JSON list of C-alpha atoms in Angstrom, two decimals:
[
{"chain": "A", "resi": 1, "resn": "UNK", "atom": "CA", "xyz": [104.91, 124.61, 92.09]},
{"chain": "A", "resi": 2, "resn": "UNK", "atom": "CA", "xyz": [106.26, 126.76, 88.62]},
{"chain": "A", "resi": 3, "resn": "UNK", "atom": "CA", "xyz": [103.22, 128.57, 87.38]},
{"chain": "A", "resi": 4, "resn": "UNK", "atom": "CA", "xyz": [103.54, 129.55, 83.45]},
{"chain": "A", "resi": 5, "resn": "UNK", "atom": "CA", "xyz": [101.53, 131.65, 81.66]},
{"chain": "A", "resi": 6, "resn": "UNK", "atom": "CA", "xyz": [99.09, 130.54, 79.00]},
{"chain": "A", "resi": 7, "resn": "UNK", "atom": "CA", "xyz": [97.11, 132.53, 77.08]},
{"chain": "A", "resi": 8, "resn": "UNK", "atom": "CA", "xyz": [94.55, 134.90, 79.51]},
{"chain": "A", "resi": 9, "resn": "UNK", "atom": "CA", "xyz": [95.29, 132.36, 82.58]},
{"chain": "A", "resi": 10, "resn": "UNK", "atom": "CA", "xyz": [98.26, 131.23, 84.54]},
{"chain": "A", "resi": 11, "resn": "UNK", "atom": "CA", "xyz": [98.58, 127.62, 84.22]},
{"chain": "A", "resi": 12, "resn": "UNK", "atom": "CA", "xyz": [100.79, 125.46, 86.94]},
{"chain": "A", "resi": 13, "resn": "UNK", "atom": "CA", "xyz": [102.64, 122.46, 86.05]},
{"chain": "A", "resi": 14, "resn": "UNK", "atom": "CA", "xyz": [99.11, 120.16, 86.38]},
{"chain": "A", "resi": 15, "resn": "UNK", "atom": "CA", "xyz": [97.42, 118.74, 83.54]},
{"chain": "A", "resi": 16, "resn": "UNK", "atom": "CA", "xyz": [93.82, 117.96, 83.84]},
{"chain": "A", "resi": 17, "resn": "UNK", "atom": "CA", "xyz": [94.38, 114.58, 85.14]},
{"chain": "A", "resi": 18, "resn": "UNK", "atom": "CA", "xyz": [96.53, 116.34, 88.05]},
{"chain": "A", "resi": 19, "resn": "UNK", "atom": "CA", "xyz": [99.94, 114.76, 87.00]},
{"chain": "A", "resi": 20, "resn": "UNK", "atom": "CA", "xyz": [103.30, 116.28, 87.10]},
{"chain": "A", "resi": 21, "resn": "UNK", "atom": "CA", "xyz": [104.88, 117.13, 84.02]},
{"chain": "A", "resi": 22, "resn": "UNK", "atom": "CA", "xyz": [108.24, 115.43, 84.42]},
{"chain": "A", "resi": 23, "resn": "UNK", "atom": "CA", "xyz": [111.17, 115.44, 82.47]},
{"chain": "A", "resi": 24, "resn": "UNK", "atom": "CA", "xyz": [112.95, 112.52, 80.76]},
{"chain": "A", "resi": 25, "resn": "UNK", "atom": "CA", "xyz": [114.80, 110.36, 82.37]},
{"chain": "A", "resi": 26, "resn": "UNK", "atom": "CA", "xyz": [117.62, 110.54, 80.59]},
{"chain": "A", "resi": 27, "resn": "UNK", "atom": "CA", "xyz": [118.49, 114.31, 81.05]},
{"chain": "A", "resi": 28, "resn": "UNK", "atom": "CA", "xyz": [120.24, 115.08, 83.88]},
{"chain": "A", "resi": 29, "resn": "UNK", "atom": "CA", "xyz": [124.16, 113.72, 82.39]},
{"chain": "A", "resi": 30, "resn": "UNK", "atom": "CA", "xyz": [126.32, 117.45, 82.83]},
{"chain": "A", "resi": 31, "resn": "UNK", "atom": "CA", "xyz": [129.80, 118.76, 81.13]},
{"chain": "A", "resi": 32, "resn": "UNK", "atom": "CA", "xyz": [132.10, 116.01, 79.17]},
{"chain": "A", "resi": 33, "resn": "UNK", "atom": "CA", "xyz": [129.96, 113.30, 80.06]},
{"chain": "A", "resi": 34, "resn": "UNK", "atom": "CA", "xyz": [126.47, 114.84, 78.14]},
{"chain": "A", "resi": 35, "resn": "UNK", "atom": "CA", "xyz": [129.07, 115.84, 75.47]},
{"chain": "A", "resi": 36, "resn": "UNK", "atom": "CA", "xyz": [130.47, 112.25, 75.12]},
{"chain": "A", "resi": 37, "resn": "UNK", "atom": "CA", "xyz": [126.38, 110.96, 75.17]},
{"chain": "A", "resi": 38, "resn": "UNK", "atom": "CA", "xyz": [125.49, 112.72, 72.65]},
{"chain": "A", "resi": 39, "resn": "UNK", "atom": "CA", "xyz": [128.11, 112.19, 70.52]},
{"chain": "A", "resi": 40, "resn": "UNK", "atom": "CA", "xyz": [127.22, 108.84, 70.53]},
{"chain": "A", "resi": 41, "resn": "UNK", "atom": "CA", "xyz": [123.59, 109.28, 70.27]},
{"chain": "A", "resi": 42, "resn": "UNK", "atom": "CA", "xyz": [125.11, 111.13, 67.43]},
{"chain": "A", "resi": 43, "resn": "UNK", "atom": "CA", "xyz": [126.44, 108.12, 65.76]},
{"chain": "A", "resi": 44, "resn": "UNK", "atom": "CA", "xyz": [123.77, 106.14, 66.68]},
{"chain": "A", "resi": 45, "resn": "UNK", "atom": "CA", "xyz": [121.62, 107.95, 64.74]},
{"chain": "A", "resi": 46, "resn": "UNK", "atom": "CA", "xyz": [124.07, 108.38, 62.13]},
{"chain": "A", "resi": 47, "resn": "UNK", "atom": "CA", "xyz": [123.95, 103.88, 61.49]},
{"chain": "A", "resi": 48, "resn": "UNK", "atom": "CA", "xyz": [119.90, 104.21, 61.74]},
{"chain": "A", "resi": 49, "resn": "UNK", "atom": "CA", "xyz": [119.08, 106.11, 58.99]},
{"chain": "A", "resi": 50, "resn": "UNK", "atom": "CA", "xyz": [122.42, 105.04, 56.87]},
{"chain": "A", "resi": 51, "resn": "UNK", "atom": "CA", "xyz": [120.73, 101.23, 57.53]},
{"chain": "A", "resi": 52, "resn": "UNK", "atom": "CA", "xyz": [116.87, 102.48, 57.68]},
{"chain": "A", "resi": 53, "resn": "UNK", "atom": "CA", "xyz": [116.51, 104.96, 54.98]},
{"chain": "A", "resi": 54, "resn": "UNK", "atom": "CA", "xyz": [117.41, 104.56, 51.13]},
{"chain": "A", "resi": 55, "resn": "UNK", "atom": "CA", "xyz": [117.14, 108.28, 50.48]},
{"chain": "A", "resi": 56, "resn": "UNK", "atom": "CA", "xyz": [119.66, 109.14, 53.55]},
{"chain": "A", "resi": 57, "resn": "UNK", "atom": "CA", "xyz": [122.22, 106.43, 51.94]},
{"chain": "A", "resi": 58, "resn": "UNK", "atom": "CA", "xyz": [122.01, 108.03, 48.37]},
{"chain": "A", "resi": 59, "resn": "UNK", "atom": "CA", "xyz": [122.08, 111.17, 49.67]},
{"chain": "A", "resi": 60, "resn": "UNK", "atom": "CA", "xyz": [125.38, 110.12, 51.56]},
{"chain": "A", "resi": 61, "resn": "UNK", "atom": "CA", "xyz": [126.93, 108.91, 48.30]},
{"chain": "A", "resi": 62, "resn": "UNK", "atom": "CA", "xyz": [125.88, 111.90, 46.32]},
{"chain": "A", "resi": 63, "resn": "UNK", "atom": "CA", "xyz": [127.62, 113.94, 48.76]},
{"chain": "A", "resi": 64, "resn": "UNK", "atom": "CA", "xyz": [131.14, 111.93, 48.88]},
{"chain": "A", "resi": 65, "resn": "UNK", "atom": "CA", "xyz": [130.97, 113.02, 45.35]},
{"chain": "A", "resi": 66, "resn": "UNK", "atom": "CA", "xyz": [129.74, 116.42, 45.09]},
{"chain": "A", "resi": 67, "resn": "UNK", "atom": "CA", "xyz": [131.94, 117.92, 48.90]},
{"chain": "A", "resi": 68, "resn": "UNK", "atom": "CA", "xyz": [135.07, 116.97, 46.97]},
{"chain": "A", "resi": 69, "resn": "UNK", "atom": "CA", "xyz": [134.01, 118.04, 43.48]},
{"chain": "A", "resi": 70, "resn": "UNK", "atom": "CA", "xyz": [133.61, 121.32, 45.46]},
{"chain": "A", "resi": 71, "resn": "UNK", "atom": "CA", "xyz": [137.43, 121.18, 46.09]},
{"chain": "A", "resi": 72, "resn": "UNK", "atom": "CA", "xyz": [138.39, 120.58, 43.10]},
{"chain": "A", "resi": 73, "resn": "UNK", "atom": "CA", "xyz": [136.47, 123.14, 40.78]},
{"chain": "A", "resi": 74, "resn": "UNK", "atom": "CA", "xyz": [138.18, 126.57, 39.91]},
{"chain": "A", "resi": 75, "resn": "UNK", "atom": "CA", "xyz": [135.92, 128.87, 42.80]},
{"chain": "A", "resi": 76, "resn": "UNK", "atom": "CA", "xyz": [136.53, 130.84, 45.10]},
{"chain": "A", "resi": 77, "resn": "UNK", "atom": "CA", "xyz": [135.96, 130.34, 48.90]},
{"chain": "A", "resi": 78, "resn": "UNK", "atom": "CA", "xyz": [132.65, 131.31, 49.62]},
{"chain": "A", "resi": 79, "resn": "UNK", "atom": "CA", "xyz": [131.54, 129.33, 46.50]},
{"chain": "A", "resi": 80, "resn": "UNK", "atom": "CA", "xyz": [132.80, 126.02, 47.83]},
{"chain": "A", "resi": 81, "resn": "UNK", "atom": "CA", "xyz": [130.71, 126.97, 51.09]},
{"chain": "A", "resi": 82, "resn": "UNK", "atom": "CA", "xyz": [128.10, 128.14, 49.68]},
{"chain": "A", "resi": 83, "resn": "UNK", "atom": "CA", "xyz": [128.41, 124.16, 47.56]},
{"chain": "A", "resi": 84, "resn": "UNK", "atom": "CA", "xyz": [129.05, 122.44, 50.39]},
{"chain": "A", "resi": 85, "resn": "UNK", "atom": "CA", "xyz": [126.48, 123.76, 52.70]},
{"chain": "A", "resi": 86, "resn": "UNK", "atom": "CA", "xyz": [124.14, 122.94, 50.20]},
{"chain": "A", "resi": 87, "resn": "UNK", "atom": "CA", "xyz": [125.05, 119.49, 50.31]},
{"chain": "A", "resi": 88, "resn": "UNK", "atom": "CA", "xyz": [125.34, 119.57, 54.32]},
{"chain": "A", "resi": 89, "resn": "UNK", "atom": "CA", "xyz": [121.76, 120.87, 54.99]},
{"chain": "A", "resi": 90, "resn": "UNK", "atom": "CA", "xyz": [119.88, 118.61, 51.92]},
{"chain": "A", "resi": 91, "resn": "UNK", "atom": "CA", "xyz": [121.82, 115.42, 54.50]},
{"chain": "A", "resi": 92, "resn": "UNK", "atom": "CA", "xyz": [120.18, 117.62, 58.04]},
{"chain": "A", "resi": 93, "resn": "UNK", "atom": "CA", "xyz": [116.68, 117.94, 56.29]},
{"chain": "A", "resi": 94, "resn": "UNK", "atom": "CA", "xyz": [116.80, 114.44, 55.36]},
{"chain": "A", "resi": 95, "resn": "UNK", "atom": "CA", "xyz": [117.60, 113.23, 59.17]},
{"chain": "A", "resi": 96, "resn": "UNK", "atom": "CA", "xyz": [114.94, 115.21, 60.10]},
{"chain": "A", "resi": 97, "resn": "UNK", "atom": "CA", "xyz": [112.29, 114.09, 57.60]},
{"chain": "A", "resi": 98, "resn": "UNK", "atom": "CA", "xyz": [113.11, 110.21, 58.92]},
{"chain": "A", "resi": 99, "resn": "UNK", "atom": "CA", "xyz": [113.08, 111.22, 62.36]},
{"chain": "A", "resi": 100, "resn": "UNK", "atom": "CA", "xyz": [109.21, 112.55, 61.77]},
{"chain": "A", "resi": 101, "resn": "UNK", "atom": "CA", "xyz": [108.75, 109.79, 59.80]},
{"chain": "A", "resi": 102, "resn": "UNK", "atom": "CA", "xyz": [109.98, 107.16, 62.62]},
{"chain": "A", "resi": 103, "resn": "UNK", "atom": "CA", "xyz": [108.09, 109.01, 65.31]},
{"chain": "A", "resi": 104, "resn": "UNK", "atom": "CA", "xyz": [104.92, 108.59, 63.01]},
{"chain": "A", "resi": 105, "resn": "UNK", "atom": "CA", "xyz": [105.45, 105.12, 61.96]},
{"chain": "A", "resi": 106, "resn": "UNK", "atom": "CA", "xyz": [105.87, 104.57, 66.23]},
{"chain": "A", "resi": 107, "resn": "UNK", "atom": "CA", "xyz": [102.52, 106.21, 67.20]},
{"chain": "A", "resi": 108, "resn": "UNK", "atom": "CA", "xyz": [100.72, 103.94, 64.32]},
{"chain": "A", "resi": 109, "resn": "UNK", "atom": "CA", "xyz": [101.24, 102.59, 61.15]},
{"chain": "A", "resi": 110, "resn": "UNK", "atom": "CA", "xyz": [96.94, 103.20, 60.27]},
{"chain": "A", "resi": 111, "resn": "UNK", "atom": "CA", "xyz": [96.89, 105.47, 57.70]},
{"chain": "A", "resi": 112, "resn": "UNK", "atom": "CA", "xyz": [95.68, 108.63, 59.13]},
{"chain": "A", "resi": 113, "resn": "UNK", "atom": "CA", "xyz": [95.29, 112.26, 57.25]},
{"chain": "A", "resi": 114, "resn": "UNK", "atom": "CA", "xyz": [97.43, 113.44, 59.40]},
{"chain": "A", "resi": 115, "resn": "UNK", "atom": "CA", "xyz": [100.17, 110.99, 59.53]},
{"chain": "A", "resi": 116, "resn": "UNK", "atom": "CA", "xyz": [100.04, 111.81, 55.66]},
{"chain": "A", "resi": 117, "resn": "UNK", "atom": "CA", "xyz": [100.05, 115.24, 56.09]},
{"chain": "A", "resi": 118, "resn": "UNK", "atom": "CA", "xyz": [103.58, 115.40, 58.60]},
{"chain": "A", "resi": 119, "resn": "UNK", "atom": "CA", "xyz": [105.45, 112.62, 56.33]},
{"chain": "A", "resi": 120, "resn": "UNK", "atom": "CA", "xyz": [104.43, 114.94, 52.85]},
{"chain": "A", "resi": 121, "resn": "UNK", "atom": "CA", "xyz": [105.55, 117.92, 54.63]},
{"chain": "A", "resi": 122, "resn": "UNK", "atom": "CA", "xyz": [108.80, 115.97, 55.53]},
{"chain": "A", "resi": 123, "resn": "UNK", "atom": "CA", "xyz": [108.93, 115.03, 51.78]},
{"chain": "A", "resi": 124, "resn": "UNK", "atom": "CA", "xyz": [108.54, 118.91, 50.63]},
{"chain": "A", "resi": 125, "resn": "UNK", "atom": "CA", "xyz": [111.07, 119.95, 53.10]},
{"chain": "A", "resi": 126, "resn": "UNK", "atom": "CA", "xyz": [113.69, 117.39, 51.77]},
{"chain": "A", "resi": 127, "resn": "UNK", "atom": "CA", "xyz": [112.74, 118.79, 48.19]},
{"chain": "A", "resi": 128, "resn": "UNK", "atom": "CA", "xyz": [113.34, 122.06, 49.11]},
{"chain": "A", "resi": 129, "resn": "UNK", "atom": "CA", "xyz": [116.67, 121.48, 50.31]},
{"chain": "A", "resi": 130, "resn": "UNK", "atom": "CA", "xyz": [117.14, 119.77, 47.19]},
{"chain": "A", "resi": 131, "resn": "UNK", "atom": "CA", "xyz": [116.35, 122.16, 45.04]},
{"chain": "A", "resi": 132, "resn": "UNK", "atom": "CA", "xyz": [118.51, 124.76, 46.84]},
{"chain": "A", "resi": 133, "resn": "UNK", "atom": "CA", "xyz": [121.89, 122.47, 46.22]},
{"chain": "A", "resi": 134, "resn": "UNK", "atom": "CA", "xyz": [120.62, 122.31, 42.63]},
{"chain": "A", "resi": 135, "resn": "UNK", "atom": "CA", "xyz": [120.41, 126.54, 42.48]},
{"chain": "A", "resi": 136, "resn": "UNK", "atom": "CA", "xyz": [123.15, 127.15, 44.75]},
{"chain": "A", "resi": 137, "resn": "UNK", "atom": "CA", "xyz": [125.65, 124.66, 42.46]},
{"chain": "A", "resi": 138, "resn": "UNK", "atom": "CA", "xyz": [123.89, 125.77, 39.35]},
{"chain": "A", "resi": 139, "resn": "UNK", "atom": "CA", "xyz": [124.63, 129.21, 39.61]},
{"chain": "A", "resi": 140, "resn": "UNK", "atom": "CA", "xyz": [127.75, 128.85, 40.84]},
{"chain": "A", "resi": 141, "resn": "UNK", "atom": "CA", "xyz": [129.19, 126.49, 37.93]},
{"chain": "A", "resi": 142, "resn": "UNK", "atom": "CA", "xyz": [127.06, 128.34, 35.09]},
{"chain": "A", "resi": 143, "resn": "UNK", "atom": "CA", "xyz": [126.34, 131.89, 35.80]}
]
C-alpha cells in the first residue's frame, strides 16, 4: 500500500469509505499504440466541439483567415509567430472552456453558483486569449 503525504499526516491510498483509488480503465495502451489513441481521441474531440460549440466553429473560420493573412503581410518571422500563436492558443483556450463546460453540463444541468462560477471563468479565460490576438496583431500591424 503507497502512502502519500498530506498536509501534517501521511495518508495511504484509502478514502474514508476504505476503497482503492484506481485508475481508469483506459490507461494502460504503451508506445505507438497510446500515440495512435490519442491521436484519435484527438480528432474526436476535434468533430465535438467543431459540431457542439458555435464559438469553437467561428473561431475556426476566423483563424483560416487570419494564419494565412499572417503569411502574407510584410513581417518578419517572429511576428508571424508571435500572430499565429495568438490565433493557436485563443482555438486551445476555447477547447478547454467547452471541455469545463461539458463536464459541468454532465454532473447537472441545475443551475448551481458554482456551475456559474467554472463556466464564467471559462468565458474570461477565452476573453483573455482574445484579447491577446487582438494586442499581439495590433501591435504588430500598427506600431
Amino acid at each position: 500500500m503507497q502512502r502519500t503525504f498530506f498536509g501534517d499526516k501521511y495518508m495511504n491510498d484509502f478514502d474514508s469509505n476504505s476503497q482503492v483509488h484506481e485508475e481508469s480503465p483506459f490507461k494502460g495502451k504503451t508506445g505507438m499504440r497510446r500515440l495512435m489513441n490519442a491521436f484519435g481521441y484527438s480528432l474526436e474531440g476535434f468533430k465535438a466541439a467543431f459540431k457542439h460549440e458555435d464559438a469553437f466553429r467561428q473561431e475556426v473560420f476566423l483563424s483560416l483567415i487570419l494564419i494565412p493573412l499572417a503569411f502574407f503581410l510584410e513581417s518578419e518571422a517572429l511576428h508571424r509567430i508571435l500572430m499565429i500563436g495568438s490565433v493557436f492558443l485563443v482555438l486551445i483556450v476555447e477547447l478547454l472552456n467547452s471541455a469545463v463546460e461539458a463536464v459541468v453540463d454532465r454532473v447537472s444541468i441545475e443551475r448551481h453558483a458554482l456551475a456559474k462560477r467554472a463556466k464564467d471563468i471559462g468565458s474570461a479565460a477565452v476573453f483573455v486569449a482574445l484579447a491577446n490576438m487582438v494586442m499581439t496583431w495590433g501591435l504588430i500591424l500598427f506600431a
